[in-house]
Short mmCIF file of C-alpha atoms in Angstrom, two decimals:
data_model
loop_
_atom_site.label_atom_id
_atom_site.label_comp_id
_atom_site.label_asym_id
_atom_site.label_seq_id
_atom_site.Cartn_x
_atom_site.Cartn_y
_atom_site.Cartn_z
CA MET A 978 -38.41 34.82 15.65
CA VAL A 979 -40.36 35.14 12.40
CA THR A 980 -43.53 36.23 14.18
CA ASN A 981 -41.81 38.76 16.44
CA LEU A 982 -39.31 40.34 14.06
CA ASP A 983 -40.01 43.21 11.72
CA PHE A 984 -37.35 42.17 9.23
CA SER A 985 -36.71 43.08 5.63
CA LYS A 986 -37.02 40.66 2.75
CA CYS A 987 -33.77 38.96 3.82
CA ILE A 988 -32.90 37.16 7.06
CA LYS A 989 -29.24 36.79 7.93
CA VAL A 990 -28.39 33.60 9.83
CA ALA A 991 -24.97 32.62 11.23
CA ASP A 992 -23.67 29.23 12.37
CA LEU A 993 -20.63 29.91 14.58
CA GLY A 994 -18.04 27.16 14.80
CA CYS A 995 -19.48 25.29 11.83
CA SER A 996 -16.51 22.95 11.23
CA SER A 997 -16.28 21.30 7.78
CA GLY A 998 -17.83 18.44 5.88
CA GLN A 999 -21.32 17.26 5.08
CA ASN A 1000 -22.67 17.55 8.64
CA THR A 1001 -21.92 21.28 8.61
CA PHE A 1002 -25.23 21.94 6.84
CA LEU A 1003 -27.48 19.88 9.13
CA ALA A 1004 -28.16 22.73 11.56
CA MET A 1005 -28.49 25.34 8.82
CA SER A 1006 -31.01 23.23 6.87
CA GLU A 1007 -33.14 22.84 10.03
CA ILE A 1008 -33.08 26.60 10.58
CA VAL A 1009 -34.12 27.36 7.00
CA ASN A 1010 -36.88 24.73 7.00
CA THR A 1011 -38.24 26.05 10.30
CA ILE A 1012 -38.44 29.59 8.93
CA ASN A 1013 -40.25 28.31 5.83
CA ALA A 1014 -42.72 26.27 7.89
CA LEU A 1015 -43.61 29.25 10.09
CA CYS A 1016 -44.11 31.45 7.06
CA GLN A 1017 -46.45 28.89 5.49
CA GLU A 1018 -48.53 28.68 8.70
CA ARG A 1019 -49.08 32.46 8.57
CA ASN A 1020 -49.44 32.75 4.81
CA GLN A 1021 -46.33 34.89 4.60
CA ILE A 1022 -43.91 34.94 1.70
CA PRO A 1023 -40.65 33.31 2.85
CA PRO A 1024 -37.75 35.76 2.92
CA GLU A 1025 -34.43 35.25 1.24
CA ILE A 1026 -31.94 33.77 3.68
CA ASP A 1027 -28.26 34.70 3.93
CA CYS A 1028 -26.53 31.65 5.46
CA CYS A 1029 -23.17 32.55 7.01
CA LEU A 1030 -20.85 29.71 8.03
CA ASN A 1031 -18.16 30.75 10.51
CA ASP A 1032 -15.09 28.96 11.79
CA LEU A 1033 -11.41 29.65 12.34
CA PRO A 1034 -9.31 30.57 9.27
CA GLY A 1035 -7.72 27.12 9.25
CA ASN A 1036 -11.08 25.45 8.66
CA ASP A 1037 -11.46 23.66 5.30
CA PHE A 1038 -14.15 25.87 3.77
CA ASN A 1039 -13.43 24.51 0.28
CA THR A 1040 -14.51 21.03 1.33
CA THR A 1041 -17.57 22.47 3.06
CA PHE A 1042 -18.75 24.32 -0.03
CA LYS A 1043 -18.65 21.08 -2.04
CA PHE A 1044 -21.66 19.95 0.02
CA ILE A 1045 -23.92 22.89 -0.87
CA SER A 1046 -25.88 20.58 -3.18
CA PHE A 1047 -26.50 18.30 -0.16
CA PHE A 1048 -27.76 21.36 1.72
CA ASN A 1049 -30.19 22.27 -1.07
CA GLU A 1050 -31.55 18.71 -1.12
CA LYS A 1051 -32.39 18.98 2.58
CA LEU A 1052 -34.55 22.07 2.10
CA THR A 1053 -38.32 21.58 2.02
CA SER A 1054 -38.95 24.54 -0.28
CA LYS A 1055 -37.18 26.52 -2.96
CA THR A 1056 -36.59 29.56 -0.80
CA PRO A 1057 -33.51 31.42 -2.12
CA CYS A 1058 -30.54 30.73 0.17
CA PHE A 1059 -27.13 32.31 -0.24
CA VAL A 1060 -24.21 30.55 1.48
CA SER A 1061 -20.98 32.29 2.46
CA GLY A 1062 -17.97 31.51 4.63
CA VAL A 1063 -16.83 33.85 7.39
CA PRO A 1064 -13.35 32.95 8.70
CA GLY A 1065 -12.45 34.29 12.11
CA SER A 1066 -12.77 33.76 15.86
CA PHE A 1067 -16.17 34.30 17.45
CA HIS A 1068 -14.31 35.79 20.41
CA SER A 1069 -14.01 38.92 18.23
CA ARG A 1070 -16.29 40.88 15.86
CA LEU A 1071 -17.31 38.96 12.71
CA PHE A 1072 -20.23 40.87 11.16
CA PRO A 1073 -21.36 44.47 10.58
CA SER A 1074 -23.39 46.17 13.29
CA LYS A 1075 -27.10 45.29 13.51
CA SER A 1076 -26.92 42.83 10.62
CA LEU A 1077 -27.71 39.40 12.12
CA HIS A 1078 -31.20 38.06 12.83
CA PHE A 1079 -30.35 34.60 14.14
CA ILE A 1080 -27.23 32.90 15.53
CA HIS A 1081 -26.62 29.21 16.14
CA SER A 1082 -23.62 27.55 17.80
CA ASN A 1083 -23.22 23.90 18.76
CA CYS A 1084 -20.54 23.11 21.38
CA GLY A 1085 -18.09 25.62 19.93
CA LEU A 1086 -18.30 27.87 22.97
CA ASN A 1087 -16.91 25.13 25.20
CA TYR A 1088 -13.52 25.93 23.65
CA LEU A 1089 -11.66 28.76 25.34
CA SER A 1090 -9.77 31.50 23.54
CA LYS A 1091 -6.59 30.36 25.30
CA VAL A 1092 -5.33 27.98 27.97
CA PRO A 1093 -5.98 29.51 31.42
CA GLU A 1094 -3.08 30.90 33.39
CA GLY A 1095 -1.96 29.32 36.65
CA LEU A 1096 -1.74 25.68 35.55
CA GLU A 1097 1.99 25.28 36.15
CA LYS A 1098 1.44 22.41 38.61
CA ASN A 1099 -0.90 20.51 36.29
CA LYS A 1100 1.88 18.34 34.83
CA MET A 1101 0.29 14.88 34.88
CA SER A 1102 -2.96 15.69 33.10
CA VAL A 1103 -4.20 17.47 29.98
CA TYR A 1104 -7.09 18.94 31.98
CA ILE A 1105 -8.28 19.49 35.52
CA THR A 1106 -9.03 16.25 37.34
CA SER A 1107 -11.11 15.34 40.36
CA SER A 1108 -7.96 15.64 42.49
CA SER A 1109 -6.82 19.03 41.10
CA PRO A 1110 -6.55 21.98 43.49
CA LEU A 1111 -9.56 24.30 43.46
CA SER A 1112 -7.36 27.09 42.09
CA GLU A 1113 -7.01 25.27 38.77
CA TYR A 1114 -10.78 24.84 38.47
CA LYS A 1115 -11.20 28.57 39.20
CA ALA A 1116 -8.62 29.40 36.52
CA TYR A 1117 -10.73 27.55 33.94
CA LEU A 1118 -13.94 29.14 35.21
CA ASN A 1119 -12.44 32.65 35.10
CA GLN A 1120 -11.25 32.17 31.53
CA PHE A 1121 -14.68 30.87 30.46
CA GLN A 1122 -16.38 33.84 32.13
CA LYS A 1123 -14.13 36.26 30.24
CA ASP A 1124 -14.61 34.50 26.90
CA PHE A 1125 -18.37 34.04 27.15
CA THR A 1126 -18.83 37.64 28.29
CA THR A 1127 -16.80 38.84 25.29
CA PHE A 1128 -18.84 36.60 22.99
CA LEU A 1129 -22.12 38.08 24.24
CA ARG A 1130 -20.83 41.64 23.91
CA MET A 1131 -19.63 41.07 20.33
CA ARG A 1132 -22.90 39.43 19.28
CA SER A 1133 -25.02 42.15 20.88
CA GLU A 1134 -23.36 44.68 18.56
CA GLU A 1135 -23.93 42.50 15.49
CA MET A 1136 -27.56 41.48 16.06
CA VAL A 1137 -30.70 43.42 15.20
CA SER A 1138 -33.14 44.34 17.95
CA ASN A 1139 -35.15 41.31 19.09
CA GLY A 1140 -32.75 38.90 17.36
CA ARG A 1141 -32.30 35.39 18.69
CA MET A 1142 -29.48 32.98 19.55
CA VAL A 1143 -29.63 29.22 20.10
CA ILE A 1144 -26.49 27.95 21.82
CA THR A 1145 -25.71 24.34 22.73
CA LEU A 1146 -22.88 23.54 25.14
CA LEU A 1147 -21.57 20.50 26.93
CA GLY A 1148 -22.23 21.08 30.61
CA ARG A 1149 -21.93 19.39 33.94
CA ASN A 1150 -24.18 18.80 36.93
CA ALA A 1151 -24.63 21.72 39.29
CA ILE A 1152 -23.37 20.08 42.48
CA ASP A 1153 -21.31 21.22 45.43
CA ASP A 1154 -18.10 19.58 44.22
CA PRO A 1155 -16.94 21.46 41.08
CA LEU A 1156 -14.38 18.75 40.34
CA TYR A 1157 -16.92 15.94 40.30
CA ARG A 1158 -15.92 13.31 37.73
CA ASP A 1159 -18.65 14.37 35.26
CA CYS A 1160 -16.68 17.49 34.35
CA CYS A 1161 -13.31 15.85 33.75
CA HIS A 1162 -13.82 12.10 33.37
CA HIS A 1163 -13.31 11.92 29.59
CA LEU A 1164 -10.20 14.10 29.53
CA THR A 1165 -8.75 12.26 32.52
CA LEU A 1166 -8.83 9.14 30.37
CA VAL A 1167 -7.12 11.07 27.55
CA SER A 1168 -4.34 11.89 30.03
CA ASP A 1169 -4.02 8.25 31.06
CA SER A 1170 -3.85 7.24 27.40
CA LEU A 1171 -1.18 9.82 26.57
CA LEU A 1172 1.03 8.53 29.38
CA ALA A 1173 1.48 5.33 27.38
CA PHE A 1174 3.70 7.38 25.05
CA GLU A 1175 6.12 8.52 27.75
CA GLY A 1176 9.61 8.05 26.37
CA LEU A 1177 8.48 8.83 22.81
CA VAL A 1178 7.19 12.29 23.68
CA SER A 1179 9.43 14.82 25.40
CA ALA A 1180 8.44 15.69 28.95
CA SER A 1181 8.16 19.35 28.02
CA LYS A 1182 5.59 18.51 25.33
CA VAL A 1183 3.41 16.63 27.81
CA ILE A 1184 3.74 19.23 30.56
CA SER A 1185 2.94 22.13 28.23
CA PHE A 1186 -0.28 20.60 26.90
CA ASN A 1187 -3.57 21.59 28.55
CA MET A 1188 -6.98 21.42 26.92
CA PRO A 1189 -8.54 24.90 26.38
CA LEU A 1190 -11.98 23.60 27.27
CA TYR A 1191 -14.64 24.22 29.92
CA ASP A 1192 -18.01 22.59 30.68
CA PRO A 1193 -20.15 25.10 32.61
CA THR A 1194 -23.12 24.48 34.86
CA ASP A 1195 -26.46 26.09 34.02
CA GLU A 1196 -26.08 28.41 37.02
CA GLU A 1197 -22.68 29.61 35.81
CA LEU A 1198 -24.21 30.40 32.41
CA LYS A 1199 -27.14 32.27 33.94
CA GLU A 1200 -24.83 34.38 36.07
CA ILE A 1201 -22.64 35.37 33.12
CA ILE A 1202 -25.64 36.28 30.95
CA ARG A 1203 -27.22 38.35 33.74
CA ASN A 1204 -23.97 40.17 34.49
CA GLU A 1205 -23.24 40.98 30.84
CA GLY A 1206 -26.77 42.38 30.41
CA SER A 1207 -27.26 42.40 26.62
CA PHE A 1208 -29.46 39.30 26.37
CA GLN A 1209 -32.41 37.72 28.13
CA ILE A 1210 -32.86 33.96 28.53
CA ASN A 1211 -36.02 32.79 26.78
CA ASP A 1212 -35.44 29.13 27.58
CA LEU A 1213 -32.66 27.08 29.14
CA GLU A 1214 -32.88 23.30 28.92
CA THR A 1215 -30.56 20.58 30.19
CA HIS A 1216 -30.43 17.07 28.76
CA ALA A 1217 -28.46 14.02 29.87
CA PHE A 1218 -26.63 12.05 27.22
CA ASP A 1219 -24.89 8.67 27.17
CA LEU A 1220 -21.69 7.84 25.29
CA GLY A 1221 -22.23 4.13 25.62
CA HIS A 1222 -22.80 3.16 29.26
CA SER A 1223 -26.55 2.54 29.08
CA LYS A 1224 -27.89 -0.51 30.85
CA GLU A 1225 -28.54 -2.49 27.70
CA GLU A 1226 -24.90 -2.09 26.68
CA ASN A 1227 -23.45 -3.04 30.04
CA ARG A 1228 -23.49 -6.77 29.44
CA GLU A 1229 -20.08 -8.46 29.59
CA SER A 1230 -20.26 -9.34 25.88
CA CYS A 1231 -20.64 -5.65 25.00
CA ARG A 1232 -17.80 -4.22 27.13
CA ALA A 1233 -15.71 -3.19 24.12
CA LYS A 1234 -18.61 -1.44 22.42
CA PRO A 1235 -19.06 1.53 24.80
CA GLY A 1236 -15.31 2.04 24.90
CA GLU A 1237 -15.07 2.24 21.12
CA LYS A 1238 -18.13 4.48 20.89
CA GLU A 1239 -16.83 6.99 23.40
CA ALA A 1240 -13.33 6.89 21.90
CA ASN A 1241 -14.76 7.80 18.48
CA CYS A 1242 -16.68 10.74 19.96
CA ILE A 1243 -13.67 12.08 21.84
CA ARG A 1244 -11.43 11.54 18.82
CA ALA A 1245 -13.74 13.60 16.61
CA ALA A 1246 -13.53 16.46 19.10
CA PHE A 1247 -9.81 16.47 19.95
CA GLU A 1248 -7.81 14.66 17.26
CA MET A 1249 -6.75 17.81 15.40
CA MET A 1250 -5.66 19.50 18.62
CA LEU A 1251 -3.60 16.51 19.75
CA VAL A 1252 -1.93 16.05 16.36
CA ALA A 1253 -1.13 19.77 16.14
CA HIS A 1254 0.67 19.69 19.50
CA PHE A 1255 2.35 16.27 19.50
CA GLY A 1256 2.81 15.69 15.76
CA ASP A 1257 4.29 12.34 14.76
CA ALA A 1258 5.42 11.60 18.32
CA ILE A 1259 2.14 9.80 18.97
CA ASN A 1260 0.22 7.31 16.87
CA ILE A 1261 -3.34 8.61 17.00
CA ASP A 1262 -4.89 5.19 16.30
CA THR A 1263 -2.95 3.62 19.17
CA LEU A 1264 -3.84 6.51 21.47
CA PHE A 1265 -7.59 6.11 21.02
CA ALA A 1266 -7.38 2.32 21.12
CA LYS A 1267 -5.82 2.87 24.54
CA TYR A 1268 -8.62 5.30 25.38
CA ALA A 1269 -11.27 2.72 24.45
CA HIS A 1270 -9.50 0.24 26.73
CA HIS A 1271 -9.65 2.69 29.65
CA VAL A 1272 -13.36 3.32 29.07
CA SER A 1273 -14.10 -0.40 29.09
CA GLN A 1274 -12.24 -0.77 32.39
CA HIS A 1275 -14.20 2.09 33.95
CA ALA A 1276 -17.47 0.65 32.64
CA SER A 1277 -16.57 -2.57 34.45
CA CYS A 1278 -15.89 -0.68 37.68
CA MET A 1279 -19.26 1.08 37.47
CA ARG A 1280 -21.04 -2.25 37.84
CA LYS A 1281 -19.31 -3.18 41.09
CA THR A 1282 -21.10 -2.91 44.45
CA LEU A 1283 -19.37 -2.96 47.83
CA ASN A 1284 -21.24 -4.95 50.45
CA VAL A 1285 -18.62 -6.08 52.97
CA TRP A 1286 -17.95 -2.98 54.99
CA ASP A 1287 -15.56 -4.60 57.45
CA SER A 1288 -13.21 -5.84 54.71
CA ALA A 1289 -9.87 -4.15 54.11
CA TRP A 1290 -9.67 -1.40 51.54
CA LEU A 1291 -5.99 -0.60 51.88
CA SER A 1292 -3.90 -3.36 53.39
CA LEU A 1293 -0.30 -3.28 54.52
CA SER A 1294 -0.03 -7.02 54.14
CA GLN A 1295 -1.47 -7.78 50.72
CA LYS A 1296 -3.19 -6.41 47.68
CA GLU A 1297 -6.84 -7.07 48.39
CA SER A 1298 -10.10 -6.28 46.63
CA PRO A 1299 -11.13 -3.67 45.81
CA MET A 1300 -7.97 -1.54 46.18
CA GLY A 1301 -4.51 -1.61 47.67
CA PRO A 1302 -1.76 -1.64 48.69
CA ALA A 1303 -1.22 1.16 51.22
CA PRO A 1304 0.62 4.34 50.21
CA GLU A 1305 3.71 5.70 51.95
CA ALA A 1306 1.56 6.89 54.86
CA LEU A 1307 1.50 3.22 55.97
CA VAL A 1308 -2.13 3.05 57.05
CA GLU A 1309 -4.78 0.40 56.99
CA LEU A 1310 -8.27 1.48 55.96
CA LYS A 1311 -11.60 -0.23 55.88
CA VAL A 1312 -14.30 0.66 53.40
CA SER A 1313 -16.32 2.19 56.22
CA ASP A 1314 -13.47 4.61 56.94
CA LEU A 1315 -13.94 6.25 53.56
CA PHE A 1316 -17.72 6.59 53.57
CA LEU A 1317 -20.01 9.13 55.28
CA ALA A 1318 -23.06 6.96 55.92
CA GLU A 1319 -25.17 9.82 57.24
CA LYS A 1320 -24.71 11.68 53.93
CA ASN A 1321 -24.65 8.63 51.66
CA GLU A 1322 -21.43 9.78 50.01
CA TRP A 1323 -17.70 9.12 49.97
CA ASP A 1324 -15.41 11.03 52.30
CA LEU A 1325 -13.50 12.91 49.60
CA ALA A 1326 -11.08 14.49 52.06
CA LYS A 1327 -9.87 11.09 53.24
CA ILE A 1328 -9.82 9.66 49.74
CA ARG A 1329 -7.65 12.53 48.54
CA GLN A 1330 -5.38 12.12 51.58
CA PHE A 1331 -4.82 8.38 51.33
CA LEU A 1332 -5.80 7.54 47.72
CA PRO A 1333 -4.79 10.53 45.57
CA PHE A 1334 -4.32 8.40 42.46
CA GLU A 1335 -7.44 6.26 43.01
CA GLU A 1336 -10.18 8.88 43.38
CA ASN A 1337 -11.69 8.36 39.95
CA LYS A 1338 -11.99 4.61 40.61
CA VAL A 1339 -13.55 5.18 44.04
CA ARG A 1340 -16.20 7.48 42.58
CA LEU A 1341 -17.18 4.78 40.09
CA LEU A 1342 -17.95 2.27 42.83
CA LYS A 1343 -21.48 2.03 44.19
CA PRO A 1344 -21.56 1.57 47.98
CA SER A 1345 -24.16 -0.47 49.82
CA LEU A 1346 -25.77 2.10 52.11
CA THR A 1347 -27.69 -0.42 54.23
CA ALA A 1348 -24.57 -2.41 54.99
CA ALA A 1349 -22.68 0.79 55.76
CA ARG A 1350 -25.22 1.88 58.37
CA GLU A 1351 -25.27 -1.56 59.97
CA TRP A 1352 -21.49 -1.62 60.18
CA ASN A 1353 -21.08 1.92 61.45
CA SER A 1354 -23.84 1.58 64.06
CA SER A 1355 -22.37 -1.61 65.49
CA GLN A 1356 -18.67 -0.81 65.24
CA GLY A 1357 -18.38 2.93 64.88
CA LEU A 1358 -15.99 4.41 62.35
CA ALA A 1359 -12.78 2.48 62.75
CA ALA A 1360 -9.65 4.34 63.68
CA VAL A 1361 -6.82 4.39 61.19
CA PRO A 1362 -3.90 2.56 62.83
CA ARG A 1363 -0.38 3.44 61.82
CA ARG A 1364 2.55 1.07 61.69
CA SER A 1365 6.22 1.71 61.51
CA GLN A 1366 6.96 -1.06 59.00
CA PRO A 1367 4.83 -2.87 56.40
CA VAL A 1368 4.35 -6.59 57.00
CA ARG A 1369 5.05 -9.39 54.56
CA VAL A 1370 2.51 -10.64 52.02
CA ILE A 1371 0.44 -13.45 53.49
CA PRO A 1372 0.55 -16.50 51.16
CA GLN A 1373 -2.81 -17.62 49.81
CA ASP A 1374 -3.81 -21.19 49.01
CA ASN A 1375 -4.65 -22.20 45.43
CA CYS A 1376 -3.03 -19.12 43.88
CA VAL A 1377 -2.19 -19.22 40.19
CA MET A 1378 1.41 -18.17 39.54
CA VAL A 1379 1.86 -15.59 36.77
CA ARG A 1380 5.29 -14.59 35.45
CA SER A 1381 5.90 -11.88 32.86
CA ASP A 1382 8.85 -10.36 31.02
CA ALA A 1383 9.58 -8.13 28.03
CA ALA A 1384 12.23 -7.60 25.36
CA TRP A 1385 12.61 -4.21 23.68
CA ASN A 1386 14.16 -2.90 20.47
CA GLU A 1387 15.25 0.72 20.86
CA THR A 1388 15.67 1.45 17.14
CA ASN A 1389 12.14 0.46 16.13
CA LYS A 1390 10.42 1.09 19.48
CA ILE A 1391 8.97 -2.44 19.41
CA ALA A 1392 8.54 -4.74 22.38
CA GLY A 1393 8.01 -8.45 22.72
CA LEU A 1394 5.78 -9.38 25.65
CA GLY A 1395 5.83 -12.84 27.20
CA TRP A 1396 4.05 -14.39 30.17
CA THR A 1397 3.24 -17.75 31.68
CA ILE A 1398 0.27 -18.82 33.79
CA LYS A 1399 0.89 -21.83 36.03
CA THR A 1400 -2.01 -23.69 37.63
CA GLN A 1401 -1.83 -26.95 39.57
CA ASN A 1402 -2.16 -29.01 36.39
CA ARG A 1403 -0.38 -27.12 33.63
CA VAL A 1404 1.69 -24.16 32.47
CA SER A 1405 0.24 -22.01 29.67
CA SER A 1406 2.52 -19.74 27.63
CA PHE A 1407 1.51 -16.49 25.91
CA SER A 1408 3.26 -13.79 23.91
CA SER A 1409 2.46 -10.77 21.76
CA PRO A 1410 4.33 -7.94 20.02
CA MET A 1411 3.64 -4.29 20.79
CA ARG A 1412 4.63 -1.27 18.72
CA PHE A 1413 5.22 2.36 19.74
CA VAL A 1414 6.73 1.40 23.09
CA GLY A 1415 8.93 4.14 24.51
CA SER A 1416 11.24 2.30 26.91
CA PRO A 1417 12.12 -1.14 28.34
CA LEU A 1418 10.39 -0.20 31.60
CA ILE A 1419 7.14 0.54 29.77
CA ALA A 1420 7.52 -2.79 27.98
CA GLU A 1421 7.80 -4.59 31.32
CA GLY A 1422 4.64 -2.87 32.52
CA LEU A 1423 2.76 -3.74 29.34
CA ALA A 1424 3.75 -7.40 29.68
CA LEU A 1425 2.40 -7.58 33.22
CA ARG A 1426 -0.78 -5.77 32.20
CA GLU A 1427 -1.38 -8.26 29.38
CA ALA A 1428 -0.81 -11.15 31.79
CA VAL A 1429 -3.23 -9.81 34.40
CA GLU A 1430 -5.89 -9.12 31.77
CA LYS A 1431 -5.51 -12.67 30.47
CA CYS A 1432 -6.06 -14.02 33.99
CA ARG A 1433 -9.20 -11.95 34.29
CA ASP A 1434 -10.48 -13.21 30.95
CA LEU A 1435 -9.83 -16.80 32.07
CA GLY A 1436 -11.96 -16.25 35.16
CA LEU A 1437 -9.16 -16.76 37.68
CA THR A 1438 -9.79 -15.44 41.19
CA LYS A 1439 -6.43 -15.68 43.01
CA ILE A 1440 -3.16 -14.84 41.29
CA ARG A 1441 0.44 -14.22 42.34
CA CYS A 1442 2.25 -12.06 39.78
CA GLU A 1443 6.03 -12.25 39.54
CA SER A 1444 8.42 -10.11 37.53
CA ASP A 1445 12.17 -9.53 37.45
CA CYS A 1446 11.62 -5.76 37.02
CA ALA A 1447 12.20 -4.26 40.46
CA GLN A 1448 11.01 -0.77 39.44
CA LEU A 1449 7.67 -2.11 38.24
CA ILE A 1450 7.06 -4.16 41.39
CA LYS A 1451 8.00 -1.18 43.54
CA ALA A 1452 5.53 1.04 41.67
CA LEU A 1453 2.77 -1.50 42.29
CA THR A 1454 3.46 -2.46 45.90
CA LEU A 1455 4.87 0.71 47.46
CA ASP A 1456 2.75 3.23 45.55
CA HIS A 1457 5.70 4.93 43.86
CA PRO A 1458 3.98 5.83 40.57
CA LEU A 1459 6.76 6.82 38.21
CA ALA A 1460 5.46 9.14 35.50
CA GLU A 1461 6.65 6.65 32.91
CA LEU A 1462 4.45 3.91 34.41
CA TYR A 1463 1.53 5.91 35.75
CA GLY A 1464 -1.02 4.98 33.08
CA ILE A 1465 0.02 1.32 32.98
CA VAL A 1466 -0.08 0.95 36.76
CA ALA A 1467 -3.55 2.50 36.75
CA ASP A 1468 -4.63 -0.11 34.19
CA ILE A 1469 -3.26 -2.99 36.25
CA GLU A 1470 -4.92 -1.73 39.42
CA ALA A 1471 -8.24 -1.38 37.61
CA VAL A 1472 -8.05 -4.97 36.37
CA ALA A 1473 -7.08 -6.09 39.88
CA LEU A 1474 -10.60 -5.22 41.00
CA SER A 1475 -11.74 -8.42 39.29
CA PHE A 1476 -9.81 -10.75 41.63
CA ASP A 1477 -10.30 -11.97 45.18
CA PHE A 1478 -6.56 -11.89 45.78
CA VAL A 1479 -3.61 -10.37 43.89
CA SER A 1480 0.02 -10.03 44.91
CA PHE A 1481 3.04 -8.63 43.06
CA THR A 1482 6.49 -10.04 43.81
CA TRP A 1483 10.00 -9.54 42.45
CA ILE A 1484 11.94 -12.63 41.32
CA SER A 1485 15.42 -13.07 39.88
CA ARG A 1486 15.98 -13.13 36.12
CA GLU A 1487 17.17 -16.71 36.42
CA ARG A 1488 13.76 -17.80 37.72
CA ASN A 1489 12.01 -15.88 34.95
CA ARG A 1490 13.71 -17.57 31.99
CA ASP A 1491 10.53 -18.97 30.42
CA ALA A 1492 8.79 -15.59 30.15
CA ASP A 1493 12.05 -13.98 29.00
CA SER A 1494 12.41 -16.55 26.21
CA LEU A 1495 8.82 -15.98 25.04
CA ALA A 1496 9.36 -12.22 24.92
CA LYS A 1497 12.59 -12.48 22.91
CA GLN A 1498 11.07 -14.94 20.44
CA VAL A 1499 8.06 -12.79 19.62
CA LEU A 1500 10.24 -9.66 19.33
CA SER A 1501 12.57 -11.41 16.87
CA ALA A 1502 9.61 -12.60 14.81
CA GLU A 1503 8.14 -9.10 14.69
CA LEU A 1504 11.46 -7.57 13.57
CA VAL A 1505 11.73 -10.16 10.79
CA LEU A 1506 8.18 -9.34 9.73
CA MET A 1507 9.00 -5.63 9.59
CA ALA A 1508 12.06 -6.32 7.43
CA SER A 1509 10.07 -8.44 4.99
CA PRO A 1510 9.68 -6.79 1.53
CA ASN A 1511 5.98 -7.60 1.57
CA ASN A 1512 5.57 -5.51 4.70
CA VAL A 1513 7.13 -2.35 3.29
#
């Protein structure tokens, strides 16, 4: 820019969407130091630099300005720099005509000026998911096209001739499927985490919340820039980044680490938006602890490989690895039924037909292509038989019996969770309290989830889970995912991938007395602890 511009003694630089805090000045200090270095190479006198920091009017500019001394320390020369704040939306005009020489923006343009129209059916998620209709994806794309076009038009009026912009955005892979998990994976997990607060948050609050965000492909960006016509692309680079799923962090001992790392990144980006919409109805720490848990579960799924192509995927008779049981369509599927061996990819149409709530999990699994070809060549793609009635669960030898129950306090929204694990030699008892629980049904689901996770941690391979909560068992065995239990059921099904055999059975309350007693005891202890003066 310095070598090509015929500028005056002052260069005006703008950082759009600067946010607040110490990190605000990192990009600006790099810009200033680069200008100084280029001037020194060409024996030019460095110009004065007008550093304009822009963000929405609600941004904490006062805190930002307290770090100007930090900014000055980062500079490699004593070039005069003048810092100012420019409150306003970059979707409108911010500066006088022909006044800017250089513009920088880092990820701010991923945020849309408003939530797209036409998302009335998107009630179970805060964003488009891999199972969303194509119309919802197009609604987000159309809004991004409008906003980015407006941004380019506004900046073209504000920039001098031959000015430059450097824009960084989060993007996604340019592939045929626009709803591939890369573009919505992180926000899908935010949706799953928010569902844990059903009962505490009004349904209208959840339904009305959609993230005003879009991750474009490089081709979508190129098309918008070409169509708007004010700018030319000097360079467009794409870089892959990892929020914690690299190979060296995929060891079992490090499973919590990637979850926490990604949760912190997502929290930094979306905490203010979530708090502004939901207020005190959600505990933000609990929400992102839940998010970290989901990430860890997905990281575990990513390491699984399917090799047995003639094994059941959906079974009418039992809950088998890696998925199950069958949905209301009452079908039996084999892994080979869901895979297009000639294309080395999953059959998304079938997955969306028979596994609408499992698609994200399926995409995380790595199929064995060699085994698939061998199976398909010898057997052909198996037909999908239909049955009029589901058959009974087939008992398995050497199963560990797991019983769970919960007690719930409506006033304080606290639950006591209790469960027992019975092997051939002994019965082990476990319990734990849980806060911010919205209903007794959620408490029952949390108790079973804790029990199943404990079995996984103990290395058990065959378990029979029993509960006296008929609604919970129905949600797990008949694929009736109540909105109140959707996130918890998804957790349980993800953990179930770790076992060779899992079944879920209803039992009477009389037979579940031990787990019930454990739950009531831990709830009573937690209520006493809350009432203690030392805990106020």
